[in-house]
Structures are given as C-alpha cells and as structure tokens.
JSON list of C-alpha atoms in Angstrom, two decimals:
[
{"chain": "R", "resi": 1, "resn": "UNK", "atom": "CA", "xyz": [67.11, -55.89, -19.33]},
{"chain": "R", "resi": 2, "resn": "UNK", "atom": "CA", "xyz": [71.29, -54.26, -18.80]},
{"chain": "R", "resi": 3, "resn": "UNK", "atom": "CA", "xyz": [73.86, -57.80, -18.50]},
{"chain": "R", "resi": 4, "resn": "UNK", "atom": "CA", "xyz": [74.85, -55.68, -15.54]},
{"chain": "R", "resi": 5, "resn": "UNK", "atom": "CA", "xyz": [71.53, -56.59, -13.60]},
{"chain": "R", "resi": 6, "resn": "UNK", "atom": "CA", "xyz": [71.89, -59.68, -15.06]},
{"chain": "R", "resi": 7, "resn": "UNK", "atom": "CA", "xyz": [74.08, -60.21, -13.36]},
{"chain": "R", "resi": 8, "resn": "UNK", "atom": "CA", "xyz": [73.64, -58.90, -9.95]},
{"chain": "R", "resi": 9, "resn": "UNK", "atom": "CA", "xyz": [70.12, -60.83, -9.96]},
{"chain": "R", "resi": 10, "resn": "UNK", "atom": "CA", "xyz": [72.44, -64.31, -10.77]},
{"chain": "R", "resi": 11, "resn": "UNK", "atom": "CA", "xyz": [74.86, -63.47, -7.80]},
{"chain": "R", "resi": 12, "resn": "UNK", "atom": "CA", "xyz": [71.49, -62.27, -5.26]},
{"chain": "R", "resi": 13, "resn": "UNK", "atom": "CA", "xyz": [70.33, -65.50, -6.43]},
{"chain": "R", "resi": 14, "resn": "UNK", "atom": "CA", "xyz": [73.20, -67.55, -5.60]},
{"chain": "R", "resi": 15, "resn": "UNK", "atom": "CA", "xyz": [74.00, -66.01, -2.00]},
{"chain": "R", "resi": 16, "resn": "UNK", "atom": "CA", "xyz": [69.64, -66.83, -1.57]},
{"chain": "R", "resi": 17, "resn": "UNK", "atom": "CA", "xyz": [71.06, -70.38, -2.07]},
{"chain": "R", "resi": 18, "resn": "UNK", "atom": "CA", "xyz": [74.04, -70.60, 0.29]},
{"chain": "R", "resi": 19, "resn": "UNK", "atom": "CA", "xyz": [72.02, -69.74, 2.71]},
{"chain": "R", "resi": 20, "resn": "UNK", "atom": "CA", "xyz": [69.12, -71.83, 2.83]},
{"chain": "R", "resi": 21, "resn": "UNK", "atom": "CA", "xyz": [71.66, -74.36, 1.39]},
{"chain": "R", "resi": 22, "resn": "UNK", "atom": "CA", "xyz": [73.49, -73.60, 5.05]},
{"chain": "R", "resi": 23, "resn": "UNK", "atom": "CA", "xyz": [76.44, -73.64, 3.54]},
{"chain": "R", "resi": 24, "resn": "UNK", "atom": "CA", "xyz": [78.19, -70.95, 5.97]},
{"chain": "R", "resi": 25, "resn": "UNK", "atom": "CA", "xyz": [77.58, -73.66, 8.37]},
{"chain": "R", "resi": 26, "resn": "UNK", "atom": "CA", "xyz": [80.97, -75.43, 6.85]},
{"chain": "R", "resi": 27, "resn": "UNK", "atom": "CA", "xyz": [82.74, -73.40, 5.33]},
{"chain": "R", "resi": 28, "resn": "UNK", "atom": "CA", "xyz": [82.48, -70.31, 7.75]},
{"chain": "R", "resi": 29, "resn": "UNK", "atom": "CA", "xyz": [84.94, -69.44, 10.41]},
{"chain": "R", "resi": 30, "resn": "UNK", "atom": "CA", "xyz": [83.61, -70.48, 14.19]},
{"chain": "R", "resi": 31, "resn": "UNK", "atom": "CA", "xyz": [80.26, -71.77, 12.95]},
{"chain": "R", "resi": 32, "resn": "UNK", "atom": "CA", "xyz": [80.30, -74.67, 15.44]},
{"chain": "R", "resi": 33, "resn": "UNK", "atom": "CA", "xyz": [81.88, -72.65, 18.51]},
{"chain": "R", "resi": 34, "resn": "UNK", "atom": "CA", "xyz": [79.25, -70.38, 18.07]},
{"chain": "R", "resi": 35, "resn": "UNK", "atom": "CA", "xyz": [80.91, -67.39, 17.00]},
{"chain": "R", "resi": 36, "resn": "UNK", "atom": "CA", "xyz": [80.01, -67.24, 13.12]},
{"chain": "R", "resi": 37, "resn": "UNK", "atom": "CA", "xyz": [82.15, -64.80, 10.89]},
{"chain": "R", "resi": 38, "resn": "UNK", "atom": "CA", "xyz": [78.90, -64.73, 8.96]},
{"chain": "R", "resi": 39, "resn": "UNK", "atom": "CA", "xyz": [81.22, -61.25, 6.92]},
{"chain": "R", "resi": 40, "resn": "UNK", "atom": "CA", "xyz": [82.77, -64.49, 4.72]},
{"chain": "R", "resi": 41, "resn": "UNK", "atom": "CA", "xyz": [83.21, -68.17, 3.66]},
{"chain": "R", "resi": 42, "resn": "UNK", "atom": "CA", "xyz": [86.87, -67.99, 4.28]},
{"chain": "R", "resi": 43, "resn": "UNK", "atom": "CA", "xyz": [86.63, -72.04, 5.66]},
{"chain": "R", "resi": 44, "resn": "UNK", "atom": "CA", "xyz": [85.84, -73.48, 8.85]},
{"chain": "R", "resi": 45, "resn": "UNK", "atom": "CA", "xyz": [89.11, -73.39, 12.13]},
{"chain": "R", "resi": 46, "resn": "UNK", "atom": "CA", "xyz": [86.32, -76.83, 12.61]},
{"chain": "R", "resi": 47, "resn": "UNK", "atom": "CA", "xyz": [87.13, -79.94, 11.46]},
{"chain": "R", "resi": 48, "resn": "UNK", "atom": "CA", "xyz": [84.87, -82.57, 11.19]},
{"chain": "R", "resi": 49, "resn": "UNK", "atom": "CA", "xyz": [86.12, -86.97, 12.09]},
{"chain": "R", "resi": 50, "resn": "UNK", "atom": "CA", "xyz": [84.67, -89.57, 10.20]},
{"chain": "R", "resi": 51, "resn": "UNK", "atom": "CA", "xyz": [85.50, -93.38, 11.60]},
{"chain": "R", "resi": 52, "resn": "UNK", "atom": "CA", "xyz": [87.90, -94.51, 9.52]},
{"chain": "R", "resi": 53, "resn": "UNK", "atom": "CA", "xyz": [87.63, -92.32, 7.01]},
{"chain": "R", "resi": 54, "resn": "UNK", "atom": "CA", "xyz": [89.80, -89.59, 7.91]},
{"chain": "R", "resi": 55, "resn": "UNK", "atom": "CA", "xyz": [89.48, -85.10, 9.56]},
{"chain": "R", "resi": 56, "resn": "UNK", "atom": "CA", "xyz": [88.05, -82.96, 6.87]},
{"chain": "R", "resi": 57, "resn": "UNK", "atom": "CA", "xyz": [87.47, -79.04, 6.84]},
{"chain": "R", "resi": 58, "resn": "UNK", "atom": "CA", "xyz": [85.10, -77.07, 5.32]},
{"chain": "R", "resi": 59, "resn": "UNK", "atom": "CA", "xyz": [87.14, -75.01, 2.87]},
{"chain": "R", "resi": 60, "resn": "UNK", "atom": "CA", "xyz": [87.39, -71.74, 1.26]},
{"chain": "R", "resi": 61, "resn": "UNK", "atom": "CA", "xyz": [84.75, -70.84, -0.53]},
{"chain": "R", "resi": 62, "resn": "UNK", "atom": "CA", "xyz": [86.33, -67.59, -1.15]},
{"chain": "R", "resi": 63, "resn": "UNK", "atom": "CA", "xyz": [87.71, -67.01, -5.07]},
{"chain": "R", "resi": 64, "resn": "UNK", "atom": "CA", "xyz": [91.69, -66.31, -3.16]},
{"chain": "R", "resi": 65, "resn": "UNK", "atom": "CA", "xyz": [94.57, -67.79, -5.86]},
{"chain": "R", "resi": 66, "resn": "UNK", "atom": "CA", "xyz": [96.33, -69.36, -3.24]},
{"chain": "R", "resi": 67, "resn": "UNK", "atom": "CA", "xyz": [93.47, -71.24, -0.94]},
{"chain": "R", "resi": 68, "resn": "UNK", "atom": "CA", "xyz": [89.94, -70.85, -1.88]},
{"chain": "R", "resi": 69, "resn": "UNK", "atom": "CA", "xyz": [88.23, -71.35, -5.28]},
{"chain": "R", "resi": 70, "resn": "UNK", "atom": "CA", "xyz": [90.45, -68.51, -7.33]},
{"chain": "R", "resi": 71, "resn": "UNK", "atom": "CA", "xyz": [91.81, -70.88, -9.81]},
{"chain": "R", "resi": 72, "resn": "UNK", "atom": "CA", "xyz": [88.70, -72.52, -10.12]},
{"chain": "R", "resi": 73, "resn": "UNK", "atom": "CA", "xyz": [86.28, -71.46, -13.06]},
{"chain": "R", "resi": 74, "resn": "UNK", "atom": "CA", "xyz": [82.21, -71.45, -12.02]},
{"chain": "R", "resi": 75, "resn": "UNK", "atom": "CA", "xyz": [82.05, -75.06, -14.28]},
{"chain": "R", "resi": 76, "resn": "UNK", "atom": "CA", "xyz": [84.47, -75.78, -12.24]},
{"chain": "R", "resi": 77, "resn": "UNK", "atom": "CA", "xyz": [82.84, -75.32, -8.66]},
{"chain": "R", "resi": 78, "resn": "UNK", "atom": "CA", "xyz": [79.09, -76.39, -10.47]},
{"chain": "R", "resi": 79, "resn": "UNK", "atom": "CA", "xyz": [80.93, -78.60, -11.16]},
{"chain": "R", "resi": 80, "resn": "UNK", "atom": "CA", "xyz": [82.60, -79.60, -8.20]},
{"chain": "R", "resi": 81, "resn": "UNK", "atom": "CA", "xyz": [79.12, -79.42, -6.32]},
{"chain": "R", "resi": 82, "resn": "UNK", "atom": "CA", "xyz": [77.40, -81.88, -8.40]},
{"chain": "R", "resi": 83, "resn": "UNK", "atom": "CA", "xyz": [79.57, -84.42, -9.09]},
{"chain": "R", "resi": 84, "resn": "UNK", "atom": "CA", "xyz": [82.22, -83.93, -6.17]},
{"chain": "R", "resi": 85, "resn": "UNK", "atom": "CA", "xyz": [85.12, -84.55, -8.07]},
{"chain": "R", "resi": 86, "resn": "UNK", "atom": "CA", "xyz": [87.24, -81.36, -7.45]},
{"chain": "R", "resi": 87, "resn": "UNK", "atom": "CA", "xyz": [89.07, -80.30, -10.96]},
{"chain": "R", "resi": 88, "resn": "UNK", "atom": "CA", "xyz": [91.79, -81.72, -9.51]},
{"chain": "R", "resi": 89, "resn": "UNK", "atom": "CA", "xyz": [90.74, -85.07, -9.72]},
{"chain": "R", "resi": 90, "resn": "UNK", "atom": "CA", "xyz": [89.71, -85.41, -5.64]},
{"chain": "R", "resi": 91, "resn": "UNK", "atom": "CA", "xyz": [86.92, -86.41, -4.28]},
{"chain": "R", "resi": 92, "resn": "UNK", "atom": "CA", "xyz": [85.13, -84.38, -1.48]},
{"chain": "R", "resi": 93, "resn": "UNK", "atom": "CA", "xyz": [84.89, -85.10, 1.48]},
{"chain": "R", "resi": 94, "resn": "UNK", "atom": "CA", "xyz": [82.47, -87.53, 2.45]},
{"chain": "R", "resi": 95, "resn": "UNK", "atom": "CA", "xyz": [80.51, -85.16, 4.63]},
{"chain": "R", "resi": 96, "resn": "UNK", "atom": "CA", "xyz": [80.16, -82.62, 2.14]},
{"chain": "R", "resi": 97, "resn": "UNK", "atom": "CA", "xyz": [76.05, -83.01, 0.39]},
{"chain": "R", "resi": 98, "resn": "UNK", "atom": "CA", "xyz": [76.89, -82.90, -3.23]},
{"chain": "R", "resi": 99, "resn": "UNK", "atom": "CA", "xyz": [74.40, -85.79, -4.26]},
{"chain": "R", "resi": 100, "resn": "UNK", "atom": "CA", "xyz": [71.24, -84.08, -2.61]},
{"chain": "R", "resi": 101, "resn": "UNK", "atom": "CA", "xyz": [72.54, -81.12, -4.90]},
{"chain": "R", "resi": 102, "resn": "UNK", "atom": "CA", "xyz": [73.41, -82.55, -7.86]},
{"chain": "R", "resi": 103, "resn": "UNK", "atom": "CA", "xyz": [69.73, -82.56, -8.42]},
{"chain": "R", "resi": 104, "resn": "UNK", "atom": "CA", "xyz": [69.99, -78.27, -8.78]},
{"chain": "R", "resi": 105, "resn": "UNK", "atom": "CA", "xyz": [68.77, -76.97, -11.71]},
{"chain": "R", "resi": 106, "resn": "UNK", "atom": "CA", "xyz": [71.20, -75.77, -13.63]},
{"chain": "R", "resi": 107, "resn": "UNK", "atom": "CA", "xyz": [71.00, -71.66, -13.63]},
{"chain": "R", "resi": 108, "resn": "UNK", "atom": "CA", "xyz": [70.54, -71.88, -9.97]},
{"chain": "R", "resi": 109, "resn": "UNK", "atom": "CA", "xyz": [73.91, -74.08, -9.97]},
{"chain": "R", "resi": 110, "resn": "UNK", "atom": "CA", "xyz": [75.42, -71.39, -12.07]},
{"chain": "R", "resi": 111, "resn": "UNK", "atom": "CA", "xyz": [73.73, -69.01, -10.09]},
{"chain": "R", "resi": 112, "resn": "UNK", "atom": "CA", "xyz": [75.89, -70.02, -6.69]},
{"chain": "R", "resi": 113, "resn": "UNK", "atom": "CA", "xyz": [79.57, -70.34, -8.50]},
{"chain": "R", "resi": 114, "resn": "UNK", "atom": "CA", "xyz": [78.81, -66.77, -9.75]},
{"chain": "R", "resi": 115, "resn": "UNK", "atom": "CA", "xyz": [77.92, -65.87, -6.16]},
{"chain": "R", "resi": 116, "resn": "UNK", "atom": "CA", "xyz": [80.59, -67.62, -4.25]},
{"chain": "R", "resi": 117, "resn": "UNK", "atom": "CA", "xyz": [83.10, -65.94, -7.62]},
{"chain": "R", "resi": 118, "resn": "UNK", "atom": "CA", "xyz": [81.82, -62.85, -6.10]},
{"chain": "R", "resi": 119, "resn": "UNK", "atom": "CA", "xyz": [83.39, -62.49, -2.82]},
{"chain": "R", "resi": 120, "resn": "UNK", "atom": "CA", "xyz": [86.09, -60.19, -1.92]},
{"chain": "R", "resi": 121, "resn": "UNK", "atom": "CA", "xyz": [88.87, -62.61, -1.15]},
{"chain": "R", "resi": 122, "resn": "UNK", "atom": "CA", "xyz": [89.87, -64.02, 1.99]},
{"chain": "R", "resi": 123, "resn": "UNK", "atom": "CA", "xyz": [93.12, -65.86, 2.45]},
{"chain": "R", "resi": 124, "resn": "UNK", "atom": "CA", "xyz": [92.89, -68.40, 4.84]},
{"chain": "R", "resi": 125, "resn": "UNK", "atom": "CA", "xyz": [94.36, -71.74, 4.79]},
{"chain": "R", "resi": 126, "resn": "UNK", "atom": "CA", "xyz": [92.10, -74.82, 6.03]},
{"chain": "R", "resi": 127, "resn": "UNK", "atom": "CA", "xyz": [94.37, -78.05, 7.37]},
{"chain": "R", "resi": 128, "resn": "UNK", "atom": "CA", "xyz": [93.76, -80.88, 6.22]},
{"chain": "R", "resi": 129, "resn": "UNK", "atom": "CA", "xyz": [92.45, -83.41, 4.58]},
{"chain": "R", "resi": 130, "resn": "UNK", "atom": "CA", "xyz": [94.02, -85.80, 7.52]},
{"chain": "R", "resi": 131, "resn": "UNK", "atom": "CA", "xyz": [94.13, -89.45, 6.71]},
{"chain": "R", "resi": 132, "resn": "UNK", "atom": "CA", "xyz": [92.59, -92.38, 9.77]},
{"chain": "R", "resi": 133, "resn": "UNK", "atom": "CA", "xyz": [95.88, -91.50, 12.25]},
{"chain": "R", "resi": 134, "resn": "UNK", "atom": "CA", "xyz": [96.62, -88.34, 10.98]},
{"chain": "R", "resi": 135, "resn": "UNK", "atom": "CA", "xyz": [97.20, -86.56, 13.54]},
{"chain": "R", "resi": 136, "resn": "UNK", "atom": "CA", "xyz": [94.49, -83.10, 13.08]},
{"chain": "R", "resi": 137, "resn": "UNK", "atom": "CA", "xyz": [96.42, -79.59, 13.66]},
{"chain": "R", "resi": 138, "resn": "UNK", "atom": "CA", "xyz": [93.06, -77.78, 14.50]},
{"chain": "R", "resi": 139, "resn": "UNK", "atom": "CA", "xyz": [89.99, -78.19, 16.79]},
{"chain": "R", "resi": 140, "resn": "UNK", "atom": "CA", "xyz": [87.55, -81.63, 15.15]},
{"chain": "R", "resi": 141, "resn": "UNK", "atom": "CA", "xyz": [83.97, -82.15, 15.98]},
{"chain": "R", "resi": 142, "resn": "UNK", "atom": "CA", "xyz": [83.37, -86.49, 15.84]},
{"chain": "R", "resi": 143, "resn": "UNK", "atom": "CA", "xyz": [80.68, -88.57, 14.92]},
{"chain": "R", "resi": 144, "resn": "UNK", "atom": "CA", "xyz": [80.49, -91.48, 16.94]},
{"chain": "R", "resi": 145, "resn": "UNK", "atom": "CA", "xyz": [77.84, -93.68, 16.84]},
{"chain": "R", "resi": 146, "resn": "UNK", "atom": "CA", "xyz": [75.27, -94.81, 19.56]},
{"chain": "R", "resi": 147, "resn": "UNK", "atom": "CA", "xyz": [76.03, -97.82, 21.13]},
{"chain": "R", "resi": 148, "resn": "UNK", "atom": "CA", "xyz": [74.27, -100.73, 21.35]},
{"chain": "R", "resi": 149, "resn": "UNK", "atom": "CA", "xyz": [72.83, -101.67, 24.41]}
]
C-alpha cells in the first residue's frame, strides 16, 4: 500500500474515532446552543462550571499555532488523551474523559492525533479556564447536584 494511502486510512480512522467518542460535543462551536458548526473542532463557546473547581471551555483541537494544537506533536496529543497531561504540565479539565480514553490502543490514539493534525487550522482562542470565584467571559453550563428532599 502506498504511504499516502496508509496516511489517509489513519486519518479516516481518527475521524471515525473522534466522531464516535463525541469529541465534537465539547470542542465544536455552537454544539451546546443547538447550532453546531460541524465544519470545525475550533473550541466551544459554552463553558462547563464544576462547583468549587471552576469553568472550563472545550479547547480548539485544530492545528492552529496560536490558539490550537499547532505546537503540539502527535505524541503530545496522545499523552494528553491518555493521561490528562498537557505538554505544559497542566492537567486537563475534569470534564475531559481521559481516564476512559486511556484504554485506547496505540494505533487508535495515534489515529486521533493524526486526524487532529490534518484538520484545517482555525484561529479561535476559547475563554478560560476560570478558577472558583472568577467571572467567566462567555456562556456557561452549570453542573448542579440534586438537592435532597
């Protein structure tokens, strides 16, 4: 099989995995407002508020150098997906399901990274993160525990 065909198959596998893992739910503008822009994974315009933790917005997963994953290697992406650790040492927001994604095979994790690196770059800096007590600058979805009766 020619190398280009193998690369194409890897990217298609990554696209499939990103789709079934619902990465677009948190990383696509408009998704939580009922009007998703499925042409890009440029980051969410709605944040998640987790009580006593803060507000987090799904980041820009395109390879934009300034606002996305453009400066991350494919290995950096795989590490973040599987361990919750960013290249700068920060831990991903608790809403990111990295513990479940840690079970991905090497080839599947690599396919996701290859797919994300293949996307057209989108310049979109998402807000935050915001710590407890900090005022978010965009729409927020709250996670609220039910009250006992």
